[in-house]
Coordinates of C-alpha atoms and ligand atoms in Angstrom, one line a residue:
Chain A
M14 CA 126.1 36.5 145.5
S15 CA 126.4 35.1 148.6
V16 CA 123.3 34.0 150.5
V17 CA 125.1 33.5 154.1
E18 CA 127.6 35.6 155.3
I19 CA 129.3 34.9 158.5
R20 CA 132.0 37.4 159.8
A21 CA 134.2 36.6 162.8
A22 CA 131.0 35.2 164.7
E23 CA 131.7 33.3 167.9
K24 CA 129.7 31.7 170.6
T25 CA 130.3 31.5 174.1
Y26 CA 127.2 30.2 176.3
S27 CA 125.9 31.7 179.3
N28 CA 127.5 29.2 181.5
G29 CA 130.9 30.1 180.0
V30 CA 131.4 27.3 177.4
R31 CA 133.2 28.4 174.3
A32 CA 131.3 26.6 171.9
L33 CA 132.7 28.1 168.9
L34 CA 136.0 30.3 168.4
P35 CA 135.4 33.1 165.4
V36 CA 134.1 31.7 162.3
D37 CA 134.4 33.1 158.6
L38 CA 132.3 31.3 156.1
T39 CA 130.7 32.6 152.8
V40 CA 127.8 30.5 151.2
G41 CA 126.9 31.4 147.6
A42 CA 123.8 31.0 145.9
G43 CA 123.2 27.3 144.9
E44 CA 126.0 26.1 146.8
F45 CA 126.0 23.0 148.8
V46 CA 128.3 23.5 151.9
T47 CA 128.6 20.8 154.6
L48 CA 129.9 21.2 158.3
L49 CA 131.7 18.1 159.2
G50 CA 133.2 17.6 162.7
P51 CA 133.1 15.6 165.9
S52 CA 130.2 15.8 168.5
G53 CA 130.4 19.1 170.2
C54 CA 132.3 20.9 167.8
G55 CA 129.7 23.5 167.4
K56 CA 127.8 22.7 164.3
S57 CA 124.5 22.9 165.7
T58 CA 125.4 26.2 167.4
L59 CA 126.6 27.6 163.9
L60 CA 123.4 26.3 162.2
N61 CA 121.5 27.9 164.7
M62 CA 123.1 31.2 164.5
V63 CA 122.4 31.2 160.7
A64 CA 118.8 30.5 161.3
G65 CA 118.6 33.5 163.5
L66 CA 117.5 31.2 166.7
L67 CA 120.8 32.2 168.5
A68 CA 122.9 35.4 168.6
P69 CA 126.5 35.5 168.1
S70 CA 128.7 36.6 171.0
A71 CA 130.8 38.6 168.7
G72 CA 130.9 39.2 164.9
S73 CA 127.9 39.0 162.5
V74 CA 126.0 36.2 160.9
R75 CA 123.8 37.7 157.8
V76 CA 121.4 35.9 155.6
A77 CA 120.5 37.7 152.3
D78 CA 117.3 39.4 152.1
G79 CA 114.4 37.5 150.4
Q80 CA 115.7 34.2 151.4
R81 CA 113.0 31.6 152.4
V82 CA 114.7 29.8 155.1
S83 CA 113.9 26.2 156.4
F84 CA 115.7 24.2 159.3
V85 CA 115.5 20.4 159.8
F86 CA 116.4 20.2 163.3
Q87 CA 118.8 17.3 164.7
E88 CA 115.4 15.9 166.2
A89 CA 112.5 15.6 164.6
T90 CA 110.5 18.3 166.6
L91 CA 107.0 17.0 165.6
M92 CA 103.9 18.0 167.2
P93 CA 102.8 14.9 169.2
W94 CA 99.0 15.7 169.1
A95 CA 98.8 16.4 165.3
R96 CA 98.9 13.9 162.6
V97 CA 101.6 13.7 160.3
A98 CA 100.2 15.6 157.4
D99 CA 99.2 18.5 159.9
N100 CA 102.7 18.4 161.0
V101 CA 104.0 18.9 157.4
R102 CA 101.4 21.5 156.8
L103 CA 102.2 23.8 159.8
P104 CA 104.5 26.1 158.2
L105 CA 102.0 26.7 155.8
D106 CA 99.3 27.1 158.2
L107 CA 101.6 29.8 160.2
T108 CA 102.2 31.8 157.0
G109 CA 98.6 31.8 155.8
V110 CA 98.9 29.6 152.6
G111 CA 95.8 27.6 152.7
G112 CA 93.1 25.6 150.8
E113 CA 93.9 23.1 147.8
A114 CA 97.3 24.6 147.0
A115 CA 98.5 23.8 150.7
S116 CA 97.2 20.2 150.5
Q117 CA 98.8 19.7 147.2
R118 CA 102.3 20.9 148.8
V119 CA 101.7 18.7 151.8
N120 CA 101.1 15.5 149.6
E121 CA 104.2 16.2 147.3
A122 CA 106.4 16.5 150.1
L123 CA 105.0 13.6 151.8
R124 CA 105.6 11.6 148.8
L125 CA 109.2 12.9 148.2
V126 CA 110.1 11.5 151.7
G127 CA 108.0 8.3 151.1
L128 CA 105.4 8.8 154.0
E129 CA 102.1 9.4 151.7
K130 CA 100.7 6.3 153.2
F131 CA 101.3 7.6 156.8
A132 CA 99.6 11.1 156.3
Q133 CA 96.8 10.5 159.0
A134 CA 99.4 8.7 161.4
R135 CA 100.3 10.2 164.8
P136 CA 104.3 10.7 165.2
R137 CA 104.5 8.1 167.9
E138 CA 103.2 5.7 165.5
L139 CA 106.1 6.1 163.3
S140 CA 109.6 4.9 163.7
G141 CA 112.5 7.3 164.5
G142 CA 113.6 7.5 161.0
M143 CA 110.0 8.0 159.6
Q144 CA 109.8 10.8 162.1
M145 CA 112.7 12.4 160.9
R146 CA 111.7 12.0 157.3
A147 CA 108.2 13.7 158.3
S148 CA 110.4 16.6 159.8
I149 CA 112.2 16.9 156.4
A150 CA 109.1 17.0 154.4
R151 CA 107.7 19.9 156.7
S152 CA 111.0 21.7 155.9
L153 CA 110.4 21.5 152.2
V154 CA 106.7 22.3 152.0
T155 CA 107.3 26.1 152.1
E156 CA 109.5 25.7 148.8
P157 CA 112.7 27.0 150.8
S158 CA 115.6 28.8 148.8
L159 CA 117.9 28.1 151.7
L160 CA 117.9 24.7 153.5
L161 CA 119.7 24.3 157.0
M162 CA 119.9 20.8 157.7
D163 CA 121.3 19.4 161.0
E164 CA 122.4 15.6 160.5
P165 CA 119.1 14.9 158.9
F166 CA 119.8 11.4 157.9
G167 CA 121.5 10.4 161.0
A168 CA 118.8 8.2 162.3
L169 CA 118.2 6.5 159.1
D170 CA 119.1 3.1 157.5
E171 CA 122.0 3.0 154.6
I172 CA 119.4 2.4 152.1
T173 CA 117.0 5.1 152.8
R174 CA 119.8 7.7 153.7
N175 CA 121.4 7.0 150.1
R176 CA 118.1 7.4 148.3
L177 CA 117.3 10.5 150.3
D178 CA 120.7 12.0 149.5
D179 CA 119.9 11.5 145.8
E180 CA 116.5 13.0 146.5
L181 CA 117.9 16.0 147.9
L182 CA 120.6 16.5 145.2
R183 CA 118.0 16.2 142.8
L184 CA 115.7 18.7 144.7
R185 CA 118.7 21.0 145.0
R186 CA 119.0 21.0 140.9
E187 CA 115.6 21.4 140.4
R188 CA 115.0 24.2 142.6
N189 CA 118.5 25.8 142.7
L190 CA 118.6 25.1 146.7
T191 CA 121.4 26.4 148.6
V192 CA 122.1 23.9 151.6
L193 CA 124.2 24.3 154.4
F194 CA 124.5 20.7 155.7
V195 CA 125.6 19.0 159.0
T196 CA 126.9 15.5 159.2
H197 CA 129.3 13.2 161.3
S198 CA 129.7 11.0 158.1
I199 CA 132.6 11.6 155.9
H200 CA 131.2 9.6 153.2
E201 CA 127.8 11.8 153.1
A202 CA 129.9 14.7 153.2
V203 CA 131.8 13.7 150.0
Y204 CA 128.8 12.7 148.1
L205 CA 126.8 15.8 148.8
S206 CA 128.9 18.7 149.1
D207 CA 130.4 21.3 146.8
R208 CA 132.6 22.2 149.9
V209 CA 133.1 20.7 153.2
I210 CA 133.9 22.9 156.4
V211 CA 135.9 20.6 158.6
M212 CA 135.7 21.5 162.6
A213 CA 137.5 20.6 165.7
V214 CA 136.3 20.1 169.2
R215 CA 137.6 21.7 172.5
P216 CA 137.2 24.6 171.6
G217 CA 134.9 24.3 168.8
R218 CA 136.5 25.8 165.5
V219 CA 136.8 25.7 161.8
V220 CA 140.3 24.1 161.1
D221 CA 140.1 23.1 157.2
E222 CA 138.0 23.6 154.2
I223 CA 138.1 21.4 151.4
A224 CA 136.4 21.5 147.9
V225 CA 134.8 18.3 146.2
V226 CA 135.1 17.9 142.5
P227 CA 131.8 19.2 141.2
S228 CA 132.2 17.6 137.7
V229 CA 131.5 14.0 138.6
A230 CA 128.0 12.9 138.4
R231 CA 126.7 11.8 141.9
S232 CA 125.7 8.0 141.6
D233 CA 126.4 4.8 143.1
A234 CA 129.4 4.6 140.9
F235 CA 130.7 7.8 142.5
R236 CA 130.4 6.3 145.7
V237 CA 132.9 3.5 145.0
S238 CA 135.4 5.7 142.7
T239 CA 138.7 6.5 143.3
E240 CA 138.1 10.3 143.5
F241 CA 135.6 9.6 146.2
A242 CA 138.1 7.6 148.1
A243 CA 140.8 10.5 147.6
I244 CA 138.5 13.1 148.8
A245 CA 137.3 11.0 151.9
K246 CA 141.0 10.4 152.9
R247 CA 141.7 14.1 152.6
L248 CA 138.7 14.8 154.8
Q249 CA 139.6 12.0 157.4
D250 CA 143.1 13.3 157.6
A251 CA 142.1 16.7 158.3
L252 CA 139.9 15.4 161.1
L253 CA 142.7 13.3 162.5
A254 CA 145.2 16.1 162.4
A255 CA 142.9 18.5 164.2
S256 CA 141.9 16.0 167.1
S257 CA 145.7 15.0 167.5
H258 CA 146.5 19.1 168.1
A259 CA 143.5 18.9 170.4
D260 CA 145.1 16.0 172.2
E261 CA 148.5 17.7 172.2
A262 CA 146.9 20.8 173.6
L263 CA 145.3 18.8 176.6
A264 CA 148.2 17.1 177.6
Chain B
M24 CA 85.3 -5.9 177.2
K25 CA 88.8 -4.9 178.1
T26 CA 87.7 -2.1 180.4
L27 CA 85.5 -4.8 182.3
R28 CA 88.4 -7.2 182.7
R29 CA 90.6 -4.3 184.0
A30 CA 88.0 -3.4 186.5
L31 CA 87.3 -6.9 187.8
P32 CA 90.2 -6.8 190.5
A33 CA 88.6 -3.8 192.2
F34 CA 84.9 -5.5 192.0
V35 CA 86.4 -8.6 193.6
V36 CA 88.0 -6.7 196.3
G37 CA 84.7 -4.8 197.2
A38 CA 82.5 -7.8 197.0
V39 CA 84.9 -9.6 199.5
L40 CA 85.1 -6.5 202.0
L41 CA 81.2 -6.1 201.9
A42 CA 80.5 -9.9 202.4
T43 CA 83.1 -9.9 205.4
W44 CA 81.4 -6.9 206.8
Q45 CA 77.7 -8.5 206.2
G46 CA 79.3 -11.6 207.6
W47 CA 80.8 -10.0 210.8
V48 CA 77.4 -7.8 211.7
T49 CA 75.1 -10.7 211.5
T50 CA 77.4 -13.2 213.1
F51 CA 78.1 -11.0 216.2
D52 CA 74.9 -9.3 216.2
I53 CA 76.0 -5.9 216.0
P54 CA 73.2 -3.3 216.5
P55 CA 72.2 -1.2 213.5
F56 CA 72.8 2.2 215.6
L57 CA 76.5 1.1 215.9
V58 CA 77.4 -0.4 212.5
P59 CA 74.5 -1.2 210.2
S60 CA 74.9 -4.2 207.8
P61 CA 75.5 -3.2 203.9
L62 CA 72.4 -4.8 203.2
L63 CA 70.4 -2.3 205.6
V64 CA 72.3 0.4 204.4
L65 CA 71.0 -0.5 200.7
K66 CA 67.6 -0.8 201.9
T67 CA 68.0 2.4 203.6
L68 CA 69.1 4.0 200.5
V69 CA 66.0 2.8 198.7
N70 CA 63.4 3.5 201.4
D71 CA 64.9 7.2 202.0
W72 CA 65.7 7.9 198.2
P73 CA 63.1 10.9 198.2
V74 CA 65.2 12.7 200.8
L75 CA 68.7 11.4 199.9
G76 CA 68.0 11.7 195.9
G77 CA 67.2 15.3 196.5
A78 CA 70.2 16.0 198.8
L79 CA 72.4 14.3 196.2
L80 CA 71.2 16.6 193.5
V81 CA 72.1 19.6 195.7
T82 CA 75.5 18.4 196.5
L83 CA 76.0 17.3 192.7
K84 CA 75.0 21.0 191.7
V85 CA 77.3 22.5 194.1
T86 CA 80.1 20.2 193.0
F87 CA 79.8 20.9 189.3
L88 CA 79.1 24.5 189.7
S89 CA 82.1 25.2 191.8
L90 CA 84.3 22.7 189.5
L91 CA 83.1 24.9 186.4
C92 CA 84.1 28.0 188.3
A93 CA 87.7 26.4 189.3
V94 CA 88.2 25.5 185.7
V95 CA 87.2 28.8 184.0
L96 CA 88.9 31.1 186.8
G97 CA 91.9 28.8 187.3
V98 CA 92.5 28.6 183.4
A99 CA 92.3 32.6 183.2
V100 CA 94.6 32.9 186.1
A101 CA 97.0 30.7 184.4
F102 CA 96.9 32.4 181.1
A103 CA 97.6 35.8 183.2
F104 CA 100.7 34.1 184.7
V105 CA 102.1 33.1 181.6
Q106 CA 101.9 36.5 179.9
S107 CA 104.5 37.8 182.5
R108 CA 106.6 36.6 185.1
W109 CA 106.0 39.6 187.2
I110 CA 102.4 39.1 187.2
E111 CA 103.1 35.4 188.4
S112 CA 105.5 36.3 191.1
A113 CA 102.9 39.1 192.3
F114 CA 100.0 36.9 192.5
F115 CA 101.5 33.2 192.9
P116 CA 101.7 33.6 196.9
Y117 CA 98.4 34.6 197.0
A118 CA 97.1 31.5 195.0
V119 CA 99.1 29.3 197.4
L120 CA 97.6 31.3 200.5
L121 CA 94.2 30.5 199.2
Q122 CA 95.4 26.7 198.9
V123 CA 96.9 26.6 202.3
T124 CA 93.9 28.3 204.4
P125 CA 91.7 25.6 205.8
I126 CA 88.3 26.0 204.2
V127 CA 86.3 25.3 207.4
A128 CA 88.1 28.5 208.8
I129 CA 87.0 30.8 206.2
A130 CA 83.6 29.0 205.2
P131 CA 81.5 30.7 208.2
L132 CA 82.7 34.0 207.0
I133 CA 81.6 33.5 203.6
I134 CA 78.2 32.1 204.5
I135 CA 77.8 35.1 206.5
W136 CA 78.6 37.5 203.8
V137 CA 76.9 35.8 201.0
Q138 CA 73.2 35.6 201.4
S139 CA 72.4 32.9 198.8
P140 CA 73.2 29.6 200.4
T141 CA 74.0 28.0 197.2
L142 CA 76.4 30.5 196.1
S143 CA 78.2 30.7 199.5
L144 CA 78.7 26.9 199.2
V145 CA 79.9 27.2 195.5
I146 CA 82.4 30.0 196.5
C147 CA 83.9 27.7 199.4
A148 CA 84.1 24.7 197.1
T149 CA 85.5 26.7 194.4
I150 CA 88.3 28.1 196.7
V151 CA 89.3 24.3 197.5
A152 CA 89.2 23.1 194.0
I153 CA 91.0 26.0 192.1
F154 CA 94.6 25.7 193.0
P155 CA 95.5 22.4 191.1
V156 CA 94.0 23.9 188.0
I157 CA 95.9 27.2 188.4
A158 CA 99.3 25.3 189.2
N159 CA 99.0 22.5 186.6
T160 CA 97.7 24.8 183.8
T161 CA 100.5 27.4 184.3
L162 CA 103.3 24.7 184.3
G163 CA 101.6 23.2 181.1
L164 CA 101.3 26.5 179.4
R165 CA 105.1 26.7 180.0
S166 CA 106.2 23.1 179.1
V167 CA 106.6 23.7 175.6
N168 CA 109.3 21.7 173.5
P169 CA 112.1 24.1 172.8
G170 CA 112.6 22.9 169.3
L171 CA 108.9 23.3 168.6
A172 CA 109.1 26.9 170.0
N173 CA 112.1 27.7 167.6
L174 CA 110.1 26.3 164.6
F175 CA 107.3 28.7 165.5
R176 CA 109.7 31.5 165.8
M177 CA 111.4 30.8 162.5
H178 CA 108.3 30.9 160.7
R179 CA 107.6 34.1 162.2
A180 CA 104.3 33.0 164.3
S181 CA 102.3 35.5 165.9
R182 CA 101.8 35.5 169.9
W183 CA 98.3 34.2 169.3
Q184 CA 99.1 31.5 166.8
T185 CA 102.0 30.2 169.3
L186 CA 99.3 30.1 172.0
I187 CA 96.6 28.5 170.3
R188 CA 98.7 25.8 168.3
L189 CA 101.5 25.2 170.5
R190 CA 101.0 26.2 174.1
V191 CA 97.4 25.2 174.6
P192 CA 98.1 21.7 173.0
S193 CA 101.1 21.4 175.2
A194 CA 99.3 22.4 178.4
L195 CA 96.4 20.0 177.8
P196 CA 97.8 16.8 179.5
Y197 CA 98.7 18.9 182.6
F198 CA 95.3 20.6 182.5
F199 CA 93.5 17.3 182.9
G200 CA 95.9 16.1 185.5
G201 CA 94.9 19.3 187.5
L202 CA 91.2 18.7 186.5
R203 CA 91.4 15.5 188.0
I204 CA 92.5 16.5 191.4
A205 CA 90.0 19.5 191.1
S206 CA 87.0 17.3 190.6
G207 CA 87.6 15.3 193.9
L208 CA 88.3 18.5 195.6
A209 CA 85.3 20.2 194.5
L210 CA 83.0 17.3 195.9
I211 CA 85.0 17.5 199.5
G212 CA 84.7 21.4 199.5
A213 CA 80.9 21.0 198.7
V214 CA 80.4 18.7 201.4
V215 CA 82.7 20.3 204.1
A216 CA 81.3 23.9 203.4
E217 CA 77.8 22.6 203.8
F218 CA 78.9 20.9 207.1
V219 CA 79.6 24.2 208.3
A220 CA 76.8 25.9 206.9
G221 CA 74.6 23.1 208.1
T222 CA 75.1 24.4 211.6
G223 CA 73.6 27.5 210.6
G224 CA 70.6 26.0 209.5
T225 CA 71.0 26.3 205.7
G226 CA 71.6 23.7 203.1
T227 CA 69.9 20.4 202.4
G228 CA 72.7 18.4 200.4
L229 CA 74.2 15.1 201.5
A230 CA 76.3 16.8 204.4
Y231 CA 73.1 18.2 206.0
Q232 CA 71.7 14.8 205.8
I233 CA 74.4 13.2 207.5
L234 CA 74.3 15.8 210.4
Q235 CA 70.6 15.5 210.7
A236 CA 71.1 11.6 210.9
G237 CA 73.7 12.0 213.3
Y238 CA 71.6 14.1 215.6
Q239 CA 68.6 11.4 215.3
L240 CA 70.9 8.5 215.7
N241 CA 69.8 7.4 212.4
I242 CA 73.2 5.7 211.4
P243 CA 72.0 3.4 208.5
R244 CA 71.0 6.7 206.5
M245 CA 74.1 8.3 207.5
F246 CA 76.0 5.4 206.0
A247 CA 73.7 5.7 203.0
A248 CA 74.4 9.4 202.5
L249 CA 78.2 8.7 203.0
A250 CA 78.0 5.8 200.3
L251 CA 76.3 8.4 197.9
I252 CA 79.2 10.8 198.4
A253 CA 81.8 8.1 197.8
A254 CA 80.0 6.9 194.6
T255 CA 79.7 10.5 193.5
G256 CA 83.7 10.9 193.9
V257 CA 84.3 7.5 192.3
L258 CA 82.0 8.4 189.2
L259 CA 83.6 11.9 189.1
F260 CA 87.1 10.5 188.8
L261 CA 86.1 8.0 186.0
L262 CA 84.3 10.9 184.4
M263 CA 87.5 13.1 184.3
G264 CA 89.6 10.2 183.2
A265 CA 87.1 9.6 180.1
L266 CA 87.3 13.1 179.5
S267 CA 91.0 13.2 179.5
R268 CA 91.2 10.3 177.3
W269 CA 88.8 11.8 174.7
A270 CA 90.7 15.0 174.4
L271 CA 94.3 13.6 174.6
G272 CA 93.1 11.4 171.8
G273 CA 95.5 8.7 171.9
W274 CA 98.7 10.9 171.6
H275 CA 99.6 11.6 175.0
E276 CA 101.6 9.0 177.1
S277 CA 99.3 9.3 180.0
V278 CA 96.4 7.7 178.0
L279 CA 98.3 4.9 176.3
R280 CA 98.3 1.5 177.6
P281 CA 101.7 0.0 178.8
G282 CA 103.6 -1.0 175.9
E283 CA 102.2 1.2 173.4
G284 CA 104.2 4.3 174.5
S285 CA 106.1 6.2 172.1
G286 CA 109.6 4.6 170.8
Ligands
LIG313 N1 122.4 25.8 175.4 C1 123.8 25.5 175.6 N2 124.0 26.2 176.7 C2 125.6 25.7 177.1 N3 126.5 25.1 176.3 C3 125.9 24.7 175.2 C4 124.6 24.8 174.8 N4 124.3 24.1 173.5 C5 125.5 23.6 173.3 N5 126.6 23.7 174.4 C6 127.8 23.4 174.2 O1 128.4 24.1 173.0 C7 129.2 23.2 172.2 C8 128.9 22.9 171.0 O2 127.5 22.1 170.9 P1 126.8 22.0 169.6 O3 125.4 21.4 169.9 O4 126.9 23.0 168.6 O5 127.8 20.7 168.9 P2 127.3 20.0 167.7 O6 128.8 20.1 166.9 O7 126.2 20.0 167.1 O8 127.5 18.4 168.4 P3 126.7 16.9 167.9 O9 127.3 16.6 166.7 O10 126.8 16.1 169.1 O11 125.2 17.4 167.7 C9 129.2 21.8 173.3 O12 130.3 21.7 174.0 C10 128.2 21.9 174.4 O13 128.2 21.3 175.4
LIG314 MG1 124.5 19.0 166.8

C-alpha cells in the first residue's frame, strides 16, 4: 500500500523558475526514502508539495487518507516568544490534545532529542543545533505516521547527528513510520534509507534511484563496512554523472 | 544598579547644562522676566504647586485618555485592515489623511462641535496619536514568519488560533514601537489642542497655564509649566519602555541588551 503517490508532478514558480521537472515517486507504508541532490535541485519544493503547502504546477501529489503528517522544516522555525516545551506542545494545542497526556508526550519527545533540561528555555537561548532538535521534538509529539524531514540534521555535529540517525531508525521501527527525508550527505543517505532518489540541478529533476541493502543491521560497524562504501560510491557516481551532464548542457 | 549606571551620563549632561544656565543667569544678571534661573523655576514650581499641580493632573488625564482611545481604536482598525486587503486599501488613505492634517487646523472645529471641553481635547489628541498605532500594528499582524504560518496551516489551525497564537504575538514588538511614539504624540496633542481651546476660554491644563503666564509676563511660571510637560514626556517614554520590556519578556531583540542577541 502506498502512502505517497507523486504522478508527473512538476513545479514552475510564479517568477518563472523551473524548480522541478515532472517527478514520479511512490513511497510505500513503512518505507524510508531519501531525496539526495545538490543545493537548488528542488528537494524542498518536492517535500513542500507532499506536505500540501505548495500546489504542483502540473501532475498530482497524493497522500493516503488517514495519515498523520509531520514536517521538520529546513529551518528550526520556533516561536521565539514561547518556551521550548510550549513550542513542542503547539501541534497538540492546535489539535485539541490537552492535559496530562499532552505533557507526557511533550516530555517524552524532549527526552528523545536530549532537551529535557531545556524545556523552560527560550529558543534564543539554544544553539542552532539545539533549536533544530526542538523542532524535531515538535514533529514527533503528534505521533505521526508519515514524517517529512528537510535536512533535519544538517546543523548538528557528527556525534549528535549519528545518535539522532540511530534514534530516528529506532523510532521508525517501533512506530512503523514512513519517512521522506532530504539530505545533502551521501553517508547519511546510505545509513538511513531503504531507497535513495538522486536529483540534479538546472533544471531540478530526478535522475536516478538506488536501493540500499535492507538486510544489514544499521550500526557503527555498518558505517565502515564495504557494503556501505560500495553504495556510497554508486550514489556519488550518480551525482557526478548528473552534474557533468548539466555542465555539458550549459557549455 | 545597572539601570542607574546606564542613566548616569544623561544625568551628568543635565546637571552640567543646568549649572551652566544658573551660572550664566547670575553672572550676567539676566532679569527673570527674560530668562529665569533653574533655581527660580524650581522655587516657582514649589510655590505655585496648587495651580500647576492641578493643571498637570488635567493634562495627564487628557493624555492618558487619548492614548487609551488611540490604542483601542488603532488596534481595532489594524485588525480590520488585516482581515482583507480591500478594507485596507479603501480606508488606509483616510488614516494617512488624519495623520497629515495639522491638528491646530481642525481643533477649533472640534472644540466648537463638542460641548465637553475634556472630550474635545481627548478627540484632538487621539487624532494626533492614533496613526503610529494603526500603521505599526497592521505591519506587525502581517509580519508573520512564513515557516510558522506553514506549520499552523499543516496542523489545520483555525483562523482564530492563528490570530491569537501566531499573529498577535508576532505583532507585539511592532505594536510597542507604535505605542512609544503614540504616547509622546498624545501628550503633544493634549497640549496643542489646549492651546487652541485656551483662546476660547476653556481648559485648565498646563498649556492654559503657559498661555496665562505669558499674558501676565510671569516667565518663571511659564518655565515651570514647561518643565512639567517635559518631565511628563520623559516619564511617559520610560513607562512605555518598561511596559514593552515586561510584555516582550526577554524574547525579542528590542529588549535584549547588546551582546545577548539570538545566535
Ligand atoms: N518561493 C520561490 N519562488 C521562486 N523560486 C523558488 C522559490 N523557492 C525555491 N525556488 C527556486 O527553486 C529551485 C529549487 O529550490 P529548493 O528550495 O526546492 O531547492 P533545494 O533542493 O531544497 O535546495 P537546498 O538544498 O539548498 O535547500 C531553486 O532554484 C530556487 O531558486
Ligand atoms: Mg531545501
